[in-house]
XYZ file of C-alpha atoms in Angstrom:
783
model
C 0.000 0.000 0.000
C 1.199 3.474 -0.825
C 0.299 6.459 1.300
C 1.250 9.900 0.040
C 2.447 12.073 2.857
C 3.947 15.545 2.973
C 7.689 15.587 2.584
C 9.190 16.348 5.947
C 12.659 15.207 5.099
C 14.034 18.652 4.351
C 12.710 20.388 7.465
C 13.709 19.903 11.084
C 11.118 18.189 13.233
C 9.467 20.690 15.520
C 7.950 19.917 18.856
C 4.383 20.263 17.656
C 5.004 17.864 14.736
C 5.802 14.819 16.855
C 2.178 13.743 16.689
C 2.355 13.696 12.900
C 5.643 11.778 13.025
C 4.160 9.147 15.343
C 1.128 8.818 13.059
C 3.386 8.260 10.052
C 5.461 5.748 12.030
C 2.264 3.859 12.903
C 1.164 3.806 9.254
C 4.600 2.715 8.045
C 4.364 -0.477 10.099
C 1.612 -1.730 7.814
C 3.099 -0.460 4.561
C 6.869 -0.802 4.883
C 7.518 -3.613 7.328
C 4.958 -6.270 6.397
C 7.508 -8.290 4.423
C 10.374 -7.888 6.898
C 8.223 -8.771 9.901
C 7.146 -12.138 8.427
C 10.721 -13.332 7.843
C 10.797 -15.433 11.089
C 8.345 -17.780 9.382
C 11.004 -19.245 7.113
C 14.551 -18.197 8.111
C 15.453 -21.111 10.413
C 13.676 -23.597 8.178
C 15.619 -22.362 5.146
C 18.946 -22.292 6.997
C 18.577 -25.913 8.197
C 17.097 -27.177 4.920
C 19.937 -29.608 4.174
C 23.299 -27.876 4.394
C 23.656 -28.137 8.191
C 22.162 -30.303 10.932
C 20.844 -29.351 14.346
C 23.108 -31.112 16.880
C 23.057 -31.374 20.668
C 26.048 -29.054 20.989
C 23.809 -26.168 19.836
C 26.734 -24.640 17.943
C 24.684 -24.602 14.733
C 21.562 -22.973 16.154
C 23.549 -20.425 18.162
C 25.718 -19.665 15.122
C 22.655 -19.070 12.976
C 21.188 -16.795 15.659
C 24.453 -14.821 15.856
C 24.468 -14.376 12.066
C 20.830 -13.266 12.112
C 21.443 -10.736 14.882
C 24.480 -9.128 13.287
C 22.974 -9.173 9.807
C 19.879 -7.352 11.058
C 22.115 -4.907 12.918
C 24.528 -4.135 10.087
C 22.270 -4.069 7.024
C 18.800 -2.709 7.948
C 19.818 -0.766 11.061
C 23.263 0.622 10.267
C 23.237 0.753 6.456
C 19.646 1.723 5.681
C 18.415 3.548 8.796
C 21.531 5.604 9.448
C 23.016 6.060 5.956
C 20.959 5.160 2.880
C 17.748 6.852 4.048
C 19.592 10.175 3.944
C 20.121 9.819 0.186
C 16.589 10.850 -0.731
C 15.638 12.438 -4.045
C 13.426 15.282 -2.810
C 11.831 12.880 -0.352
C 11.711 9.885 -2.729
C 13.709 6.683 -2.358
C 14.526 3.519 -4.265
C 16.942 2.412 -6.951
C 15.719 4.982 -9.458
C 16.008 7.747 -6.881
C 19.737 7.038 -6.570
C 20.069 6.861 -10.352
C 18.271 10.160 -10.964
C 20.383 11.818 -8.263
C 23.486 10.770 -10.181
C 21.930 11.880 -13.483
C 21.448 15.393 -12.130
C 24.894 15.766 -10.597
C 26.632 14.321 -13.657
C 25.242 14.451 -17.186
C 24.694 10.713 -17.517
C 20.949 10.710 -18.145
C 19.788 8.673 -21.137
C 16.632 10.752 -21.636
C 17.082 12.035 -25.194
C 14.975 15.212 -24.991
C 16.523 16.790 -21.919
C 16.917 20.572 -21.835
C 19.017 23.032 -19.924
C 15.748 24.602 -18.809
C 14.981 21.423 -16.857
C 17.878 22.207 -14.542
C 15.992 25.285 -13.342
C 13.230 23.164 -11.802
C 12.789 23.489 -8.063
C 13.514 19.820 -7.349
C 16.460 19.759 -9.745
C 18.797 20.978 -7.055
C 22.428 20.331 -7.780
C 25.234 21.471 -5.508
C 28.748 22.122 -6.598
C 31.508 19.788 -5.489
C 33.357 21.239 -2.510
C 37.050 21.975 -2.566
C 37.892 19.130 -0.197
C 36.908 16.460 -2.699
C 36.964 18.688 -5.783
C 39.773 16.992 -7.703
C 38.559 13.420 -7.362
C 34.889 14.359 -7.593
C 35.337 16.420 -10.746
C 37.559 13.749 -12.249
C 34.938 11.085 -11.622
C 32.192 13.360 -12.944
C 34.068 14.148 -16.162
C 34.932 10.483 -16.670
C 31.286 9.464 -16.431
C 30.215 12.266 -18.779
C 32.939 11.526 -21.309
C 32.535 7.772 -21.723
C 29.187 6.566 -23.054
C 30.021 3.000 -22.079
C 30.191 3.988 -18.397
C 26.802 5.686 -18.690
C 25.359 2.499 -20.151
C 26.932 0.432 -17.366
C 25.347 2.760 -14.803
C 21.961 2.414 -16.502
C 22.252 -1.380 -16.690
C 23.173 -1.462 -13.007
C 20.059 0.542 -12.104
C 17.884 -1.615 -14.376
C 19.362 -4.786 -12.880
C 18.289 -3.667 -9.425
C 14.865 -2.801 -10.829
C 14.500 -6.235 -12.450
C 15.425 -7.938 -9.200
C 12.740 -5.898 -7.414
C 10.248 -7.181 -9.978
C 11.519 -10.713 -9.349
C 11.065 -10.101 -5.641
C 7.467 -9.164 -6.442
C 7.041 -12.696 -7.778
C 8.915 -14.595 -5.066
C 7.962 -12.718 -1.881
C 4.200 -13.443 -2.071
C 4.981 -17.087 -2.825
C 7.331 -17.687 0.095
C 5.394 -15.508 2.566
C 2.023 -17.122 1.942
C 3.467 -20.621 1.595
C 5.406 -20.280 4.850
C 2.355 -18.881 6.630
C 0.183 -21.876 5.722
C 3.006 -24.290 6.539
C 1.641 -24.435 10.089
C -0.794 -27.020 8.754
C 2.075 -29.506 8.565
C 2.047 -29.961 12.336
C -1.523 -31.266 12.287
C -1.040 -33.921 9.597
C 1.555 -36.291 8.220
C 4.301 -35.179 5.861
C 2.792 -37.228 3.032
C -0.519 -35.360 3.193
C 0.357 -31.795 4.167
C 1.830 -30.941 0.750
C -1.462 -31.825 -0.917
C -3.205 -29.315 1.361
C -0.628 -26.518 1.640
C -0.110 -25.940 -2.080
C -3.827 -25.576 -2.971
C -4.471 -23.349 0.060
C -1.471 -21.144 -0.787
C -2.581 -20.883 -4.428
C -6.125 -19.909 -3.434
C -4.807 -17.145 -1.152
C -2.461 -15.885 -3.874
C -5.222 -15.791 -6.502
C -7.455 -13.818 -4.121
C -4.566 -11.472 -3.301
C -3.923 -10.579 -6.937
C -7.607 -10.526 -7.838
C -8.304 -7.866 -5.200
C -5.535 -5.565 -6.450
C -7.777 -3.594 -8.794
C -9.952 -2.535 -5.846
C -6.963 -0.771 -4.300
C -5.903 -0.679 -0.676
C -7.477 2.613 0.377
C -10.597 0.791 1.644
C -8.815 -1.793 3.813
C -5.459 -0.060 4.248
C -6.338 1.107 7.741
C -6.244 -2.573 8.831
C -2.665 -3.140 7.661
C -0.877 -1.441 10.559
C -2.976 -3.164 13.270
C -2.342 -6.546 11.617
C 1.427 -6.055 11.520
C 1.482 -4.642 15.057
C -0.508 -7.631 16.294
C 1.883 -9.961 14.513
C 4.998 -8.257 15.939
C 3.485 -8.293 19.415
C 2.650 -11.968 18.974
C 6.114 -13.121 17.854
C 7.936 -10.965 20.411
C 5.738 -12.235 23.260
C 6.257 -15.845 22.177
C 9.971 -15.127 21.908
C 10.179 -13.764 25.458
C 8.222 -16.763 26.737
C 10.545 -19.248 24.997
C 13.656 -17.443 26.209
C 12.747 -17.549 29.903
C 10.990 -20.905 29.748
C 13.534 -22.905 27.760
C 16.970 -21.271 27.727
C 17.711 -17.831 29.255
C 21.382 -18.309 28.326
C 20.551 -17.820 24.655
C 21.704 -14.191 24.987
C 25.284 -15.462 24.841
C 24.747 -16.374 21.179
C 24.683 -12.682 20.258
C 28.481 -12.683 20.533
C 30.270 -12.680 17.134
C 32.409 -15.526 18.480
C 29.543 -17.933 17.769
C 29.690 -17.026 14.084
C 33.342 -18.088 14.037
C 32.545 -21.360 15.842
C 29.663 -21.977 13.435
C 31.771 -21.587 10.289
C 34.690 -23.509 11.811
C 32.491 -26.528 12.508
C 30.174 -26.530 9.509
C 32.674 -25.213 6.886
C 31.146 -25.422 3.395
C 27.716 -26.418 4.711
C 27.626 -23.367 6.976
C 28.654 -21.091 4.142
C 25.892 -22.461 1.916
C 23.348 -22.058 4.720
C 23.958 -18.288 4.599
C 21.625 -18.261 1.606
C 18.777 -19.061 3.997
C 20.020 -16.797 6.801
C 20.010 -13.705 4.588
C 16.214 -13.996 4.311
C 16.068 -12.337 7.725
C 16.635 -9.011 5.927
C 14.187 -9.534 3.078
C 12.007 -6.459 2.836
C 14.704 -4.118 4.166
C 14.895 -2.335 0.811
C 11.253 -1.306 1.308
C 12.407 1.149 3.989
C 14.187 3.117 1.283
C 11.815 2.419 -1.605
C 8.764 3.677 0.360
C 10.525 6.761 1.684
C 8.395 9.045 -0.470
C 5.205 8.030 1.341
C 6.505 8.806 4.830
C 9.361 10.718 6.432
C 12.843 9.645 7.366
C 12.224 10.032 11.079
C 8.979 8.028 11.064
C 10.582 5.091 9.234
C 13.624 5.183 11.519
C 11.511 5.252 14.674
C 9.255 2.414 13.544
C 12.180 0.128 12.772
C 14.477 1.049 15.656
C 11.925 0.937 18.471
C 9.335 -1.588 17.228
C 10.387 -3.835 14.352
C 14.039 -4.438 15.215
C 13.564 -5.486 18.887
C 10.517 -7.597 17.993
C 12.438 -9.530 15.355
C 15.450 -10.060 17.622
C 13.212 -11.412 20.395
C 11.413 -13.670 17.931
C 14.642 -15.199 16.588
C 16.090 -15.595 20.064
C 12.924 -17.318 21.236
C 13.030 -19.802 18.380
C 16.704 -20.511 19.076
C 15.990 -20.985 22.803
C 13.273 -23.543 22.034
C 15.355 -25.443 19.473
C 18.356 -25.510 21.807
C 16.349 -27.780 24.133
C 14.668 -29.861 21.430
C 17.178 -31.833 19.404
C 15.213 -35.007 18.688
C 12.742 -33.936 16.025
C 10.797 -36.421 13.925
C 11.799 -34.780 10.645
C 13.961 -31.834 9.731
C 11.038 -30.039 8.102
C 9.708 -29.344 11.589
C 12.567 -26.928 12.278
C 10.454 -23.876 11.641
C 8.471 -21.147 13.292
C 5.331 -22.993 14.326
C 7.135 -25.743 16.237
C 8.245 -23.117 18.797
C 4.698 -21.765 19.239
C 2.835 -23.165 22.268
C 0.305 -25.700 21.043
C -2.732 -24.102 22.689
C -2.303 -20.834 20.694
C -0.963 -22.344 17.475
C -4.175 -21.940 15.437
C -4.734 -18.252 16.310
C -1.096 -17.558 15.481
C -1.581 -19.325 12.149
C -4.464 -16.996 11.292
C -2.484 -13.886 12.240
C 0.499 -15.153 10.244
C -1.583 -15.575 7.092
C -2.956 -12.044 7.443
C 0.551 -10.646 8.028
C 1.854 -12.540 4.981
C -0.928 -11.044 2.854
C -0.040 -7.540 4.080
C 3.661 -8.101 3.342
C 2.855 -9.448 -0.119
C 0.556 -6.500 -0.797
C 3.371 -4.060 -0.060
C 5.833 -5.657 -2.502
C 3.182 -5.962 -5.240
C 2.270 -2.286 -4.970
C 5.972 -1.434 -4.905
C 6.418 -3.382 -8.133
C 3.643 -1.340 -9.753
C 5.369 1.849 -8.637
C 8.803 0.934 -9.991
C 7.315 -0.184 -13.335
C 5.663 3.239 -13.595
C 8.996 4.936 -12.923
C 10.755 2.825 -15.566
C 8.049 3.627 -18.099
C 8.241 7.356 -17.333
C 12.004 7.360 -17.919
C 11.687 5.493 -21.228
C 13.020 2.156 -19.991
C 9.822 0.084 -20.117
C 6.911 -0.170 -22.581
C 3.938 2.044 -21.787
C 1.313 0.261 -19.698
C -2.142 1.156 -18.467
C -1.970 2.812 -15.047
C -5.136 2.938 -12.954
C -5.336 5.072 -9.813
C -7.342 3.141 -7.272
C -7.842 5.991 -4.837
C -10.034 8.955 -5.823
C -8.178 11.282 -3.447
C -4.605 9.971 -3.355
C -3.414 9.762 -6.945
C 0.311 9.658 -6.359
C 0.656 6.458 -4.423
C -2.044 3.888 -5.011
C -1.799 2.606 -8.556
C -2.791 -0.600 -10.311
C -1.321 -1.950 -13.566
C -3.499 -4.795 -14.943
C -0.895 -6.312 -17.281
C 1.773 -6.457 -14.591
C -0.673 -7.725 -11.963
C -1.776 -10.770 -13.959
C 1.793 -11.462 -15.085
C 2.976 -11.464 -11.478
C 0.084 -13.750 -10.492
C 0.878 -16.336 -13.173
C 4.582 -16.315 -12.341
C 3.863 -16.519 -8.618
C 1.536 -19.501 -9.083
C 4.088 -21.177 -11.358
C 6.798 -20.815 -8.699
C 4.512 -22.104 -5.922
C 3.231 -25.121 -7.868
C 6.585 -25.861 -9.485
C 8.692 -25.934 -6.305
C 6.060 -26.901 -3.690
C 8.443 -26.197 -0.793
C 10.120 -23.253 0.874
C 13.646 -24.510 0.239
C 13.805 -23.733 -3.480
C 11.643 -20.616 -3.188
C 13.895 -19.253 -0.428
C 16.992 -19.861 -2.563
C 15.405 -17.829 -5.344
C 14.167 -15.044 -3.057
C 17.542 -14.767 -1.324
C 19.411 -14.080 -4.549
C 16.890 -11.421 -5.599
C 17.073 -9.662 -2.219
C 20.847 -9.556 -1.946
C 21.319 -8.429 -5.569
C 19.134 -5.367 -4.987
C 21.184 -4.520 -1.906
C 24.449 -4.863 -3.821
C 23.161 -2.490 -6.506
C 22.141 -0.011 -3.807
C 25.622 -0.214 -2.271
C 27.330 0.488 -5.610
C 25.079 3.419 -6.506
C 25.274 4.778 -2.967
C 29.074 4.903 -3.173
C 28.809 7.187 -6.208
C 26.202 9.319 -4.450
C 28.574 9.836 -1.508
C 31.189 11.341 -3.860
C 29.115 13.172 -6.476
C 26.045 14.248 -4.477
C 27.177 14.431 -0.864
C 30.655 15.671 -1.905
C 32.403 13.490 0.666
C 35.840 11.969 0.510
C 36.450 9.119 -1.905
C 37.942 7.142 0.978
C 34.630 7.344 2.818
C 32.844 6.042 -0.283
C 35.338 3.190 -0.632
C 34.980 2.342 3.063
C 31.201 2.216 2.659
C 31.463 0.003 -0.410
C 34.025 -2.418 0.985
C 32.445 -2.755 4.429
C 28.853 -3.375 3.402
C 29.797 -4.821 0.016
C 31.947 -7.536 1.611
C 29.053 -8.633 3.822
C 26.637 -8.651 0.905
C 29.051 -10.442 -1.431
C 29.427 -13.181 1.180
C 25.676 -13.713 1.152
C 25.522 -13.277 -2.639
C 28.062 -16.060 -3.189
C 26.144 -18.381 -0.849
C 22.957 -17.703 -2.810
C 24.518 -17.975 -6.243
C 26.017 -21.397 -5.447
C 22.435 -22.686 -5.270
C 21.731 -21.664 -8.844
C 20.400 -25.087 -9.849
C 18.312 -25.382 -6.672
C 15.999 -22.469 -7.322
C 18.319 -19.453 -7.551
C 18.027 -19.566 -11.353
C 14.491 -18.141 -11.133
C 15.384 -14.481 -10.356
C 18.265 -14.677 -12.851
C 15.914 -15.873 -15.589
C 13.255 -13.280 -14.714
C 15.844 -10.502 -14.617
C 17.253 -11.503 -18.002
C 13.770 -11.449 -19.545
C 12.888 -8.038 -18.115
C 16.354 -6.651 -18.908
C 15.955 -7.679 -22.550
C 12.524 -6.019 -22.659
C 13.901 -2.819 -21.108
C 16.956 -2.753 -23.368
C 14.978 -3.336 -26.563
C 12.411 -0.664 -25.671
C 15.027 1.869 -24.605
C 17.182 1.225 -27.681
C 14.219 1.506 -30.057
C 13.006 4.689 -28.351
C 16.437 6.336 -28.655
C 16.762 5.376 -32.321
C 13.270 6.667 -33.070
C 14.052 10.006 -31.416
C 17.332 10.300 -33.311
C 15.399 9.782 -36.557
C 13.020 12.582 -35.567
C 15.957 14.896 -34.869
C 17.672 14.113 -38.149
C 14.503 14.567 -40.213
C 12.994 17.614 -38.552
C 12.031 20.507 -40.795
C 14.088 23.681 -40.883
C 12.502 26.888 -39.631
C 13.600 28.562 -42.875
C 11.330 26.228 -44.845
C 8.424 27.299 -42.667
C 9.156 30.991 -43.068
C 9.212 30.566 -46.843
C 5.602 29.384 -46.833
C 4.244 32.636 -45.440
C 1.633 33.180 -42.683
C -0.942 30.982 -44.454
C 1.594 28.119 -44.769
C 0.581 27.906 -48.409
C -2.791 26.342 -47.521
C -6.219 27.318 -46.247
C -6.278 28.049 -42.480
C -9.598 26.969 -40.932
C -10.981 27.649 -37.456
C -9.821 25.414 -34.666
C -6.666 24.318 -32.846
C -4.414 21.622 -34.228
C -2.511 19.910 -31.395
C 0.414 18.026 -32.910
C 2.102 15.532 -30.612
C 5.870 15.265 -31.000
C 8.843 14.070 -28.992
C 10.974 16.972 -30.189
C 11.655 19.909 -27.902
C 12.977 22.087 -30.744
C 12.473 22.244 -34.469
C 9.448 21.211 -36.538
C 8.604 17.497 -36.792
C 8.487 15.859 -40.201
C 4.846 14.947 -39.652
C 3.900 18.635 -39.997
C 5.524 18.979 -43.407
C 3.625 15.865 -44.439
C 0.354 17.597 -43.524
C 1.197 20.880 -45.186
C 2.215 19.271 -48.482
C -0.680 16.808 -48.703
C -3.713 18.520 -47.150
C -5.568 21.503 -48.627
C -6.317 23.110 -45.230
C -5.080 23.208 -41.665
C -6.084 24.797 -38.360
C -5.679 28.490 -37.745
C -3.797 27.828 -34.489
C -1.161 25.087 -34.369
C 0.434 23.861 -31.144
C 3.390 21.476 -31.152
C 2.943 19.547 -27.901
C 5.725 17.565 -26.253
C 4.912 15.631 -23.076
C 8.161 14.475 -21.512
C 9.555 13.118 -18.273
C 12.368 14.753 -16.346
C 14.704 13.084 -13.822
C 12.973 14.492 -10.736
C 10.163 12.919 -8.678
C 7.664 15.755 -9.096
C 7.310 18.935 -11.123
C 5.479 21.792 -9.441
C 2.282 22.930 -11.226
C 3.700 26.426 -11.629
C 6.685 24.918 -13.480
C 4.738 22.419 -15.553
C 4.704 24.092 -18.972
C 7.341 25.610 -21.211
C 5.603 27.745 -23.857
C 7.198 29.426 -26.844
C 6.461 30.743 -30.308
C 7.614 29.344 -33.647
C 8.073 31.965 -36.354
C 6.449 35.408 -36.437
C 3.275 36.168 -34.490
C 1.005 36.102 -37.538
C 1.847 32.419 -38.134
C 0.023 31.442 -34.916
C 2.423 28.549 -34.287
C 3.248 27.687 -30.684
C 5.346 25.107 -28.907
C 4.301 23.739 -25.537
C 6.403 21.320 -23.488
C 4.608 19.644 -20.571
C 7.072 18.300 -18.004
C 6.310 15.523 -15.532
C 8.395 13.861 -12.840
C 8.777 10.100 -12.712
C 6.214 9.919 -9.899
C 3.815 12.518 -11.280
C 0.354 11.732 -12.592
C -0.637 13.019 -16.013
C -3.715 15.245 -15.979
C -7.056 14.146 -17.345
C -8.246 15.383 -20.724
C -10.344 18.337 -19.525
C -7.787 19.612 -17.057
C -4.938 19.220 -19.524
C -6.760 21.026 -22.333
C -7.779 23.894 -20.068
C -4.304 24.357 -18.588
C -2.741 24.145 -22.034
C -4.953 26.892 -23.489
C -4.577 29.073 -20.396
C -0.792 28.726 -20.456
C -0.608 29.712 -24.121
C -2.817 32.712 -23.355
C -0.619 33.664 -20.419
C 2.446 33.395 -22.632
C 0.843 35.690 -25.230
C 0.029 38.286 -22.559
C 3.380 38.261 -20.748
C 5.434 38.069 -23.941
C 4.295 41.541 -24.976
C 3.759 43.193 -21.586
C 6.820 41.820 -19.813
C 4.948 41.815 -16.483
C 2.798 39.509 -14.503
C 3.270 35.893 -13.566
C 5.795 34.144 -15.649
C 7.284 37.334 -17.004
C 11.024 37.214 -16.865
C 11.018 33.412 -16.504
C 12.166 33.002 -20.090
C 14.669 30.257 -20.747
C 16.550 29.096 -23.782
C 15.292 25.764 -25.051
C 18.586 23.994 -25.649
C 18.683 20.256 -26.139
C 21.424 18.013 -24.815
C 21.728 16.202 -28.130
C 23.681 17.721 -30.945
C 20.648 19.117 -32.733
C 20.712 21.836 -35.329
C 21.040 25.373 -34.107
C 17.732 26.536 -35.617
C 16.422 27.396 -32.206
C 12.802 28.423 -31.981
C 13.661 31.273 -29.670
C 13.093 31.572 -25.957
C 10.401 29.763 -24.049
C 8.573 30.929 -20.950
C 7.908 28.891 -17.848
C 4.153 29.125 -17.402
C 2.266 27.217 -14.740
C -1.367 26.324 -14.247
C -1.454 28.492 -11.118
C -0.858 31.647 -13.147
C -3.477 30.922 -15.779
C -6.331 32.696 -13.992
C -4.388 35.712 -12.827
C -5.595 39.240 -13.476
C -5.335 40.222 -17.137
C -5.542 36.614 -18.458
C -8.488 34.844 -19.977
C -11.031 33.366 -17.586
C -12.723 29.977 -17.606
C -16.469 29.455 -17.164
C -17.883 25.958 -16.743
C -21.102 25.111 -18.547
C -23.183 22.072 -17.689
C -23.857 19.951 -20.789
C -27.427 19.394 -21.864
C -28.526 15.764 -21.560
C -31.858 14.619 -22.877
C -34.251 12.660 -20.699
C -34.179 9.725 -23.097
C -30.420 9.416 -22.772
C -30.603 9.578 -18.983
C -33.312 6.929 -18.866
C -31.388 4.572 -21.096
C -27.892 4.677 -19.618
C -26.791 7.866 -17.844
C -23.236 8.657 -18.930
C -20.825 10.740 -16.984
C -21.226 14.219 -18.540
C -18.137 15.863 -19.949
C -18.073 19.443 -18.677
C -17.620 22.118 -21.283
C -15.371 25.054 -20.463
C -15.826 28.414 -22.182
C -12.990 30.938 -22.150
C -13.875 34.589 -21.583
C -11.695 37.624 -22.235
C -12.043 40.318 -19.541
C -13.935 43.374 -20.700
C -11.440 45.843 -19.298
C -7.741 45.240 -19.068
C -5.588 48.376 -19.179
C -2.364 46.339 -19.309
C -3.333 44.617 -22.558
C -2.661 46.255 -25.927
C -4.644 45.724 -29.107
C -2.319 43.139 -30.655
C -2.378 40.923 -27.569
C -6.167 41.223 -27.286
C -6.634 40.250 -30.938
C -4.349 37.243 -30.591
C -6.121 36.102 -27.410
C -9.517 36.522 -29.057
C -8.364 34.437 -32.005
C -7.101 31.763 -29.616
C -10.454 31.640 -27.807
C -12.392 31.467 -31.066
C -10.203 28.623 -32.229
C -10.771 26.786 -28.942
C -14.527 27.209 -29.259
C -14.370 25.813 -32.811
C -12.751 22.640 -31.538
C -9.443 20.985 -30.788
C -7.969 18.164 -32.873
C -5.207 15.951 -31.537
C -2.783 14.749 -34.216
C -0.057 12.201 -33.670
C 2.063 9.938 -35.779
C 1.501 6.192 -35.895
C 5.054 5.067 -36.473
C 6.361 1.904 -38.064
C 9.989 1.524 -37.057
C 12.204 -0.534 -39.340
C 15.945 -1.063 -39.410
C 17.511 0.687 -42.380
C 19.347 -1.162 -45.096
C 22.846 -2.230 -44.248
C 22.078 -2.718 -40.543
C 23.579 -5.653 -38.712
C 21.629 -8.837 -38.163
C 21.338 -8.127 -34.434
C 19.995 -4.609 -35.024
C 17.458 -5.849 -37.584
C 16.239 -8.495 -35.143
C 16.002 -6.041 -32.230
C 14.192 -3.329 -34.219
C 12.095 -5.289 -36.709
C 10.934 -7.974 -34.314
C 11.631 -7.022 -30.700
C 10.804 -3.328 -30.645
C 8.002 -3.703 -33.196
C 6.350 -6.388 -31.057
C 6.615 -4.293 -27.886
C 5.337 -1.173 -29.654
C 2.285 -2.945 -31.081
C 1.412 -4.437 -27.692
C 2.033 -1.368 -25.528
C -0.215 1.557 -24.753
C -0.104 4.786 -26.705
C 1.165 8.043 -25.209
C -0.636 8.825 -21.976
C -1.830 12.208 -23.244
C -3.247 10.622 -26.415
C -5.408 8.185 -24.473
C -7.230 10.999 -22.659
C -8.466 12.773 -25.782
C -11.740 11.656 -27.427
C -11.243 9.293 -30.338
C -13.507 11.444 -32.530
C -11.036 14.351 -32.362
C -7.864 12.252 -32.710
C -6.078 11.810 -36.039
C -3.244 9.348 -36.545
C -0.834 9.596 -39.451
C 1.205 6.571 -40.427
C 4.933 7.116 -40.806
C 7.780 4.706 -41.511
C 10.983 5.255 -39.530
C 14.140 3.874 -41.122
C 16.518 3.838 -38.146
């Protein structure tokens, strides 16, 4: 579940805000820590699967407990709570937050239509490297900017972490739910419990994914109480087992028991680390969900509630097992065997609910990271549904991804039918994401925090050595289940690479074939054709120049609209773009041509406006640009920027563009909007009442002393054109590899990218316009 909360990360916590911080900490327990809190269900069972045996000396169980304690202390507590959480991107966290931070501090972004004007955005803050680390920092920055191969390696590293998060979205629900229902094994024989557990787990998983499209805003208030009840349950049972069975279990917290464990078990103990590392599964959610809460609330929830509860739970299990060595079968070394028999069934019910909450969090997180990848041009466009009518930033649902995750999750559950292989797969996915975070975080320390390179190396080697130890133990079990996240990551990496490569090549074709401004000026104000009433909204990816699609219209159609707007909707490497910074508006050619360019900028976590709101803001921003361009006063005046592209485009710049926001559209001297209720006949209402589409009429103020005659005439013409109608025009491209291309390029473009393009959604802004007013023009791209 995603909860959008105000960003408090950049402001000191005041005394009166502690109530808000405690409320956020309470909510984070149900959203962030559902997965991490259910890890005691399967850690000991996975560690003792077959690599090591539980002996009467208790060296194995105490060694596992020591590893669990120090792993929880070093990775979630020390690394994430005290260090990584500070590396927020304007309050947002996750793998892409680290990547976009690096993209802003060094020009390594792969977005093709970036502009220098984007660096003036409020959230695009970029500090200079201090003198203390200036030489090394600048050297590293210039090296990354100079070598394209290093930029691609950085992108692949970020995408690898993203793919492993998606793989975690498949494996976490499987192992959490399957481990939760494994308590049934204590009430039946080993031969029969598998025939019950697998169907029950599959039914719960199908219901979990089926309910995704309803969203979590209706039942989200239950998540925190469920997780709190679960943490209270496992910590209470842990305290009971400690004092009832073995109070001396506290001695196992000494690192000396890790040495004794590895000395005795050798290779078997090293391989068992693949199961032990599951104690930190879900730790990445603390950073990934940072945008929905505050740093302090997440830190408080983990430090004072989650961390002590988990330590008590693991110690309690170890205390019980230290006094029970003769077990009928090794599969009984698990969580439920240490639960008192008279409360076992209630605990089973709470465990299933907690597993569902933990699975819900990772599924929603997968939706969120897919949206971010799509916004940054690294994943095919998918349908995004906002499940909450009030909170549009957090709670999203992607049907294609949801059903894909469900099928993969069911395949893993039915195919493996035990927690051993699923845990091997989940462990590799979890530790790979953490390794990627460590690598990216080391660069952030140098380039963004401007700290010493030795501090970055110390961070990388200290935490990286721990994570590589666990990574090697997980990778050695490649044939025993660990191949699953590798296979899933390869599939998603290929999809991301093909889409990104095809998108870049398509944009380069647009840049190379754009029309010169001199050609347009030679046509005259009428463009050589009849200009009819209305607004022609031409969608293009270009931020400068005239797209080739426009020349195709002018040379083949006898008439065109009196007002033409070249619209570019693009993403920028920041989480959110303020409404007052949303639009860049400029003019193409002389005023009498009535040609405008409008660039709508969105962050990777922003939500595109609906059709009515977008149309209204677009017209108002153009009107505001017309007014301020001549008068030089009012909102937006003076905020003129040069629209320069990062690519080596031609120098036929369209001129300067003004930053115009929706907030300034209704200011004094601008046009005003009046809503009119549409007329609906009684027969239509009786048959099937549709949702009426509100009509907005633009009105020019009667008296405006600041407005001269030329501006008033241009605004009146704009309003008349809007009243006549708006047509949305976009190209329907067919991308083909040009002659002489290599076999690999022809396969990637002609088959891979073409398949993804035909099966992906159109541009988000195109989907919101009525089909009756949308015109598609087929174009062949030889890339």
